[in-house]
Short mmCIF file of N, CA, C and O in Angstrom, two decimals:
data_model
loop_
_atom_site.label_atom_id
_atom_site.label_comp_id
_atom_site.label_asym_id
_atom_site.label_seq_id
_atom_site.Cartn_x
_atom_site.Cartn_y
_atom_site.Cartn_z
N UNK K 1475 -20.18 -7.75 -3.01
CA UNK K 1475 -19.23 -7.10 -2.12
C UNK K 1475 -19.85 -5.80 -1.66
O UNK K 1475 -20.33 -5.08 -2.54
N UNK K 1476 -19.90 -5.43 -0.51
CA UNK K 1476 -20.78 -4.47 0.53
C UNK K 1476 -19.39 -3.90 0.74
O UNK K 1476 -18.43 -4.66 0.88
N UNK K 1477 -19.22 -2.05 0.76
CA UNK K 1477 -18.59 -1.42 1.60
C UNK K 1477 -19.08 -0.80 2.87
O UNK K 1477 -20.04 -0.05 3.06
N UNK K 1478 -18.29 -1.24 3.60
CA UNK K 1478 -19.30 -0.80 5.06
C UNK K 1478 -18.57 0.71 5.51
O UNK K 1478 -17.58 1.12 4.91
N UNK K 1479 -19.09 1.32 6.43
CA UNK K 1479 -18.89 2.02 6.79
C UNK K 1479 -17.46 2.74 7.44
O UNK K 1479 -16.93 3.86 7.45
N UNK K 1480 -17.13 1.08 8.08
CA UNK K 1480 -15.41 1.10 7.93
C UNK K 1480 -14.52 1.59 7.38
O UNK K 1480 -13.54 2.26 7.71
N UNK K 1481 -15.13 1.03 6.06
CA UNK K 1481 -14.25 0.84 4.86
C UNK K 1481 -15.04 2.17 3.92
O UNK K 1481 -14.39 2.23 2.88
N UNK K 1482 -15.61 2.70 3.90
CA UNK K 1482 -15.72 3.81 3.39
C UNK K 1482 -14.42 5.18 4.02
O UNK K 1482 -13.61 5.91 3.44
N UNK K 1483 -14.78 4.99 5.34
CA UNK K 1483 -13.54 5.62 5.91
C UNK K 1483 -12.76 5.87 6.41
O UNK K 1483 -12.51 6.82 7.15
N UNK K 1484 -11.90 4.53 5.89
CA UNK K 1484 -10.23 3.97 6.44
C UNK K 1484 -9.38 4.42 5.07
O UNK K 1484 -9.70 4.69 3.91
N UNK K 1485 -8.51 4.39 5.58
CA UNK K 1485 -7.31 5.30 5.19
C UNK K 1485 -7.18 4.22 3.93
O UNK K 1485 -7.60 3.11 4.23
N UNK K 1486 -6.83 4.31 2.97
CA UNK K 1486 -6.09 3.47 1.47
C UNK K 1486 -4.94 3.02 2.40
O UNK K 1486 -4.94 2.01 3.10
N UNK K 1487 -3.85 4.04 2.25
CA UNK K 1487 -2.63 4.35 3.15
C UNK K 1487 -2.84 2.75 4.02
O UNK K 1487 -2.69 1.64 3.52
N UNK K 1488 -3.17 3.04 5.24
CA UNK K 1488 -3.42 1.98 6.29
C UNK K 1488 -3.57 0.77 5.92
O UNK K 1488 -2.67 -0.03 6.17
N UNK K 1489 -4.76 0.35 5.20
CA UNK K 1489 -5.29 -1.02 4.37
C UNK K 1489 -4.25 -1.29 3.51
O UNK K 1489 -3.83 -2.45 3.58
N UNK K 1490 -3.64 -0.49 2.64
CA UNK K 1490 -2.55 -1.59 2.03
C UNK K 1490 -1.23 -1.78 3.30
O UNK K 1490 -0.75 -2.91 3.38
N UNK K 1491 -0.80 -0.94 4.04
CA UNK K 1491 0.15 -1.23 4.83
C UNK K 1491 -0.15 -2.45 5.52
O UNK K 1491 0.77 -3.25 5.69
N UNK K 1492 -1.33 -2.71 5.95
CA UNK K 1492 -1.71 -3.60 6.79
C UNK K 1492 -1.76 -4.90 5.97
O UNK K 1492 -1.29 -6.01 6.23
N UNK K 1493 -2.38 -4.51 5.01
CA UNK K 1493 -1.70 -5.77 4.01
C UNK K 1493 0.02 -6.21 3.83
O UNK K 1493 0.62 -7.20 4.24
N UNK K 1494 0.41 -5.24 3.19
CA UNK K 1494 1.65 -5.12 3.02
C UNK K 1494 2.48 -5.51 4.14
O UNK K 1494 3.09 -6.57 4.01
N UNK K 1495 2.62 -4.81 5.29
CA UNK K 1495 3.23 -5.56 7.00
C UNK K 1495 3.91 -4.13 6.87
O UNK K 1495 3.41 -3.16 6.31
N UNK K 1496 4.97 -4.19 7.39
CA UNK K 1496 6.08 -3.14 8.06
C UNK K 1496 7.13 -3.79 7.50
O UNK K 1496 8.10 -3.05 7.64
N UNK K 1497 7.54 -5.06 6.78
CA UNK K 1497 8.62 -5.19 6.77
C UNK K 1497 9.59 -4.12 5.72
O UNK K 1497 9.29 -2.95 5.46
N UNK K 1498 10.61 -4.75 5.30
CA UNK K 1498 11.37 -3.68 4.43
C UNK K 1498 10.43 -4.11 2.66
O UNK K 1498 9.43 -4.82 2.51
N UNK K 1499 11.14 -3.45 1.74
CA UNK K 1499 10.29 -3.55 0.66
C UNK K 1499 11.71 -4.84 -0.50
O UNK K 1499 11.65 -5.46 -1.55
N UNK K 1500 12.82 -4.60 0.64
CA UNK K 1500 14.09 -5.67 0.14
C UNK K 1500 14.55 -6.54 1.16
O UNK K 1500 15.30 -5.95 1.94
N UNK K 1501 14.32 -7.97 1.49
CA UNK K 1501 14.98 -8.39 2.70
C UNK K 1501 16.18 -8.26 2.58
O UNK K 1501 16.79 -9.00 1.81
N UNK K 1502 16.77 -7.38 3.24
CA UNK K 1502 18.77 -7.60 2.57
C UNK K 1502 18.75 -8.57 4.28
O UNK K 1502 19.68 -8.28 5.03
N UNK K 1503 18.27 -9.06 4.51
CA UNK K 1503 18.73 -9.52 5.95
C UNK K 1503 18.12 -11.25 6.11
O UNK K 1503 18.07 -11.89 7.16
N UNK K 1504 17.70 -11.73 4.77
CA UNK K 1504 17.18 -12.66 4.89
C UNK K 1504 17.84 -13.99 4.59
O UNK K 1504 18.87 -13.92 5.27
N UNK K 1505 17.84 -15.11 3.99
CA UNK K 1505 18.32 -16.24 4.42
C UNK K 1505 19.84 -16.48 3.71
O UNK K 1505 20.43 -17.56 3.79
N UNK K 1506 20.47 -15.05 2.84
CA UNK K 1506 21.47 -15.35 2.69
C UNK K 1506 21.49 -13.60 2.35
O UNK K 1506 21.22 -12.98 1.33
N UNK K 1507 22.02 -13.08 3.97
CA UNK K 1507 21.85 -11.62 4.11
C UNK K 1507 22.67 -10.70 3.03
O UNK K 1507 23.75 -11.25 2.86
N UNK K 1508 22.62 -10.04 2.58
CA UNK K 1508 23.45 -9.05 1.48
C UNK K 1508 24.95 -8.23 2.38
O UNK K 1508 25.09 -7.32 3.19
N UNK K 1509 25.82 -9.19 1.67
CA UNK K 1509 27.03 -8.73 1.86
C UNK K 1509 27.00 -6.73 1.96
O UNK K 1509 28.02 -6.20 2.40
N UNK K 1510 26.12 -6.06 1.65
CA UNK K 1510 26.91 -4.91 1.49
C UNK K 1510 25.74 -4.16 2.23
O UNK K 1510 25.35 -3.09 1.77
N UNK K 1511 25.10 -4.78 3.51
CA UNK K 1511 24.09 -4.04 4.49
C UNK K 1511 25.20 -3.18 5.01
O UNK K 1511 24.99 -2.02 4.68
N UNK K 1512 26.20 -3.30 5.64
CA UNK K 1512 26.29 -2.37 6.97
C UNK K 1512 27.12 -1.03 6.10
O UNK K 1512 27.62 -0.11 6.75
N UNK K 1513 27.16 -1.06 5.03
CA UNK K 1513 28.01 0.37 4.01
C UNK K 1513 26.76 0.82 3.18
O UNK K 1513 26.79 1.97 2.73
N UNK K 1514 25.35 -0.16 2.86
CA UNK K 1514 24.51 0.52 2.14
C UNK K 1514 23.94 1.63 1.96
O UNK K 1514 23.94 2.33 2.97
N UNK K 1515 23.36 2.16 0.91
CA UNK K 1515 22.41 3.30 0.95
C UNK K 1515 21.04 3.16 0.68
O UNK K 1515 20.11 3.70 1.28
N UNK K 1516 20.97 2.29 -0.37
CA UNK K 1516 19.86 2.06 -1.15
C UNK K 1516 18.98 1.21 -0.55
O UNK K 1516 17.96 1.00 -1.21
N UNK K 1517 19.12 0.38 1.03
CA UNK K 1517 18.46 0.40 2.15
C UNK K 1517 17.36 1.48 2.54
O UNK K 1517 16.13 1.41 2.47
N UNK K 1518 18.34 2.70 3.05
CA UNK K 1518 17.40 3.61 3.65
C UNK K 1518 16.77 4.66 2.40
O UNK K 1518 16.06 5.59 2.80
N UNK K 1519 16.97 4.55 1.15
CA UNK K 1519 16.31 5.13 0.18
C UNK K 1519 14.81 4.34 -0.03
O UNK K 1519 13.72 4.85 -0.27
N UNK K 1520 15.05 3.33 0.10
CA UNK K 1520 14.10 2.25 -0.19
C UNK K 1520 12.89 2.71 0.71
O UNK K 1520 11.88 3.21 0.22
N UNK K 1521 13.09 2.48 2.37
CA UNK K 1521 12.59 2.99 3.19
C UNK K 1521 11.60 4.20 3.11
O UNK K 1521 10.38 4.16 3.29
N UNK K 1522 12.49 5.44 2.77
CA UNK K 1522 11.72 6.37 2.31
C UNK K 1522 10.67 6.56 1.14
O UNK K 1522 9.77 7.39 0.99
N UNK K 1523 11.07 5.55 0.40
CA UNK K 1523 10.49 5.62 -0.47
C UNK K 1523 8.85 4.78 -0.34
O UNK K 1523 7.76 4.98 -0.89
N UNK K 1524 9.20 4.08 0.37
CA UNK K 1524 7.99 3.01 0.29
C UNK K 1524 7.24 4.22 1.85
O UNK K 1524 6.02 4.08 1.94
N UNK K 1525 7.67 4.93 2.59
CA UNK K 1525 7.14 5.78 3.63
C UNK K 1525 6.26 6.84 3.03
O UNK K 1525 5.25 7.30 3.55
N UNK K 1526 6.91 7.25 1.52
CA UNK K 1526 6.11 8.42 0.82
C UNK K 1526 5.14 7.97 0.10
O UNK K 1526 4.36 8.85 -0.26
N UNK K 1527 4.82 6.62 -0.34
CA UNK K 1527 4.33 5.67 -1.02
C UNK K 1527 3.07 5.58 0.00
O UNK K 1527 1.94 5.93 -0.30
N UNK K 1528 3.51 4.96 1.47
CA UNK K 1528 2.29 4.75 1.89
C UNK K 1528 1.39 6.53 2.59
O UNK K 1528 0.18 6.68 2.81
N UNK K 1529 2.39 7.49 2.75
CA UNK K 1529 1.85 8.75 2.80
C UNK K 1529 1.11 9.49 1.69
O UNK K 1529 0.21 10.32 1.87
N UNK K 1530 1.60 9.09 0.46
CA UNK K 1530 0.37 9.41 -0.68
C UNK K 1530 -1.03 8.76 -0.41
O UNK K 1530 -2.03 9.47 -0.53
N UNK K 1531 -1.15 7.46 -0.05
CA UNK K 1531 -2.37 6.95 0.20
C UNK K 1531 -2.85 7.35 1.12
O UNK K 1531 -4.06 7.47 0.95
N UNK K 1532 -2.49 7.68 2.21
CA UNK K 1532 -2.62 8.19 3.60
C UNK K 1532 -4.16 8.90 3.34
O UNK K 1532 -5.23 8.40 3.69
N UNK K 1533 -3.99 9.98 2.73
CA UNK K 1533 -5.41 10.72 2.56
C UNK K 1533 -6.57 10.49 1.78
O UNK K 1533 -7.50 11.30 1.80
N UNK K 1534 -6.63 9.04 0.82
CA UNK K 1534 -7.57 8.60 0.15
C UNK K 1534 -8.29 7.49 1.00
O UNK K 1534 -7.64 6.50 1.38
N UNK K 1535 -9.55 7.62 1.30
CA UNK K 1535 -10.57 6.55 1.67
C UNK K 1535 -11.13 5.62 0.82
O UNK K 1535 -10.99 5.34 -0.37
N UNK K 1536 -11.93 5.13 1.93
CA UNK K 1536 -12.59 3.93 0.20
C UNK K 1536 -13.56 4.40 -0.04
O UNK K 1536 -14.35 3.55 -0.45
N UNK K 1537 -13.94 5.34 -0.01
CA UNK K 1537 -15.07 6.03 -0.32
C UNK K 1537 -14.78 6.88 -1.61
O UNK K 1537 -15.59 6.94 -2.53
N UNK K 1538 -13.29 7.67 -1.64
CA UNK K 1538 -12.95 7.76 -2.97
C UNK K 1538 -12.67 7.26 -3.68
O UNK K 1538 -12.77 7.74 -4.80
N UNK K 1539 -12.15 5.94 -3.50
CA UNK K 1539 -11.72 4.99 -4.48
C UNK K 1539 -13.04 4.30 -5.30
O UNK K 1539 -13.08 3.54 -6.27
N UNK K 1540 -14.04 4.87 -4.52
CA UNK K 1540 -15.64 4.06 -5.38
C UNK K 1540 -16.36 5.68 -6.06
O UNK K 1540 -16.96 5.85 -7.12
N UNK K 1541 -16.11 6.35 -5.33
CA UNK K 1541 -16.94 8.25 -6.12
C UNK K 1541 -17.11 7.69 -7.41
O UNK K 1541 -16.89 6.52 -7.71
N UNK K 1542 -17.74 9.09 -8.56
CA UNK K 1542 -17.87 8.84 -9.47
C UNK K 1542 -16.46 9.14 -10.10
O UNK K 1542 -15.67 9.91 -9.56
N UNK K 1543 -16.10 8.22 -11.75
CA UNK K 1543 -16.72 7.51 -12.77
C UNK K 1543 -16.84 5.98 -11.86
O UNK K 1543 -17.70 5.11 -11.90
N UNK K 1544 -15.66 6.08 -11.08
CA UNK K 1544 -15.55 4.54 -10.35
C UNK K 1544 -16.68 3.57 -9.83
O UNK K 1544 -16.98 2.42 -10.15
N UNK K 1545 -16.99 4.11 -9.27
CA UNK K 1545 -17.99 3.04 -8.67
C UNK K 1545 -19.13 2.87 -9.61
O UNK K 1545 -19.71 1.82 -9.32
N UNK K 1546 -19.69 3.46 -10.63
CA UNK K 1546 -20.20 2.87 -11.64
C UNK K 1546 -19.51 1.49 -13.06
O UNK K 1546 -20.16 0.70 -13.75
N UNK K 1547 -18.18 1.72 -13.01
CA UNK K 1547 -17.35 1.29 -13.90
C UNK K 1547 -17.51 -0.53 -12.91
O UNK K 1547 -17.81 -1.58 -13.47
N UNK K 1548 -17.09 -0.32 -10.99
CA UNK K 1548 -16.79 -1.85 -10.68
C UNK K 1548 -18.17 -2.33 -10.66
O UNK K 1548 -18.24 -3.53 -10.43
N UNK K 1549 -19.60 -1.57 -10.89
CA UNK K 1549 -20.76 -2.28 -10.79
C UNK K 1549 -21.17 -3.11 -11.95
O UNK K 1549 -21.99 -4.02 -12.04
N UNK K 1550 -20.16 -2.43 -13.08
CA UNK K 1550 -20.38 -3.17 -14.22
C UNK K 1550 -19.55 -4.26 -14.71
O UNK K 1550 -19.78 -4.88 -15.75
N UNK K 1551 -18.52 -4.49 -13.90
CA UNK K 1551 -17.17 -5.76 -13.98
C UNK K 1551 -18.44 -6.82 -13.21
O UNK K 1551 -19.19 -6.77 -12.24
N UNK K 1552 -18.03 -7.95 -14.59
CA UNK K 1552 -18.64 -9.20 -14.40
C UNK K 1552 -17.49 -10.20 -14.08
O UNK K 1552 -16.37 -9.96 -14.54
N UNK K 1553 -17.69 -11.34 -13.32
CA UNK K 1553 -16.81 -12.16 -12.88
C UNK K 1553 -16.84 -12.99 -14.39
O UNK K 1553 -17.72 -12.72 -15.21
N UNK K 1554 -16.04 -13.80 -14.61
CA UNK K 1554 -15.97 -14.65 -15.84
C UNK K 1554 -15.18 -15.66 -15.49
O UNK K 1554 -14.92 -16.55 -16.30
#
């Protein structure tokens, strides 16, 4: 596995969102929607929460996620 240049410096933040999608982090709207959407709270707590979640990552690259002790530690993980 090669980190390229990209990926040295793209956002953590971004790459898991982009993994992750945009959707909510609870479908209350999905195939048997939650009786208690339109009075909820814990909707838009959720929201924020997963917003500060991806804003903590926001400022880590993959370039820190490999610095030292790290990137010596995944050179030494053997597949098994």
């Amino acid at each position: 596995l090669t980190l390229t240049e990209a990926g040295r410096t793209a956002s953590v933040g971004a790459v898991v969102r982009s993994f992750e999608g945009e959707g909510d982090v609870v479908d209350c709207d999905g195939a048997a929607p939650c009786p208690l959407s339109s009075g909820c709270r814990l909707r838009g707590a959720l929201r924020r929460a997963q917003e500060a979640f991806y804003a903590s990552l926001g400022p880590l690259t993959g370039e820190d996620m490999v610095a030292a002790p790290t990137g010596a530690l995944l050179l030494g993980i053997t597949m098994r």
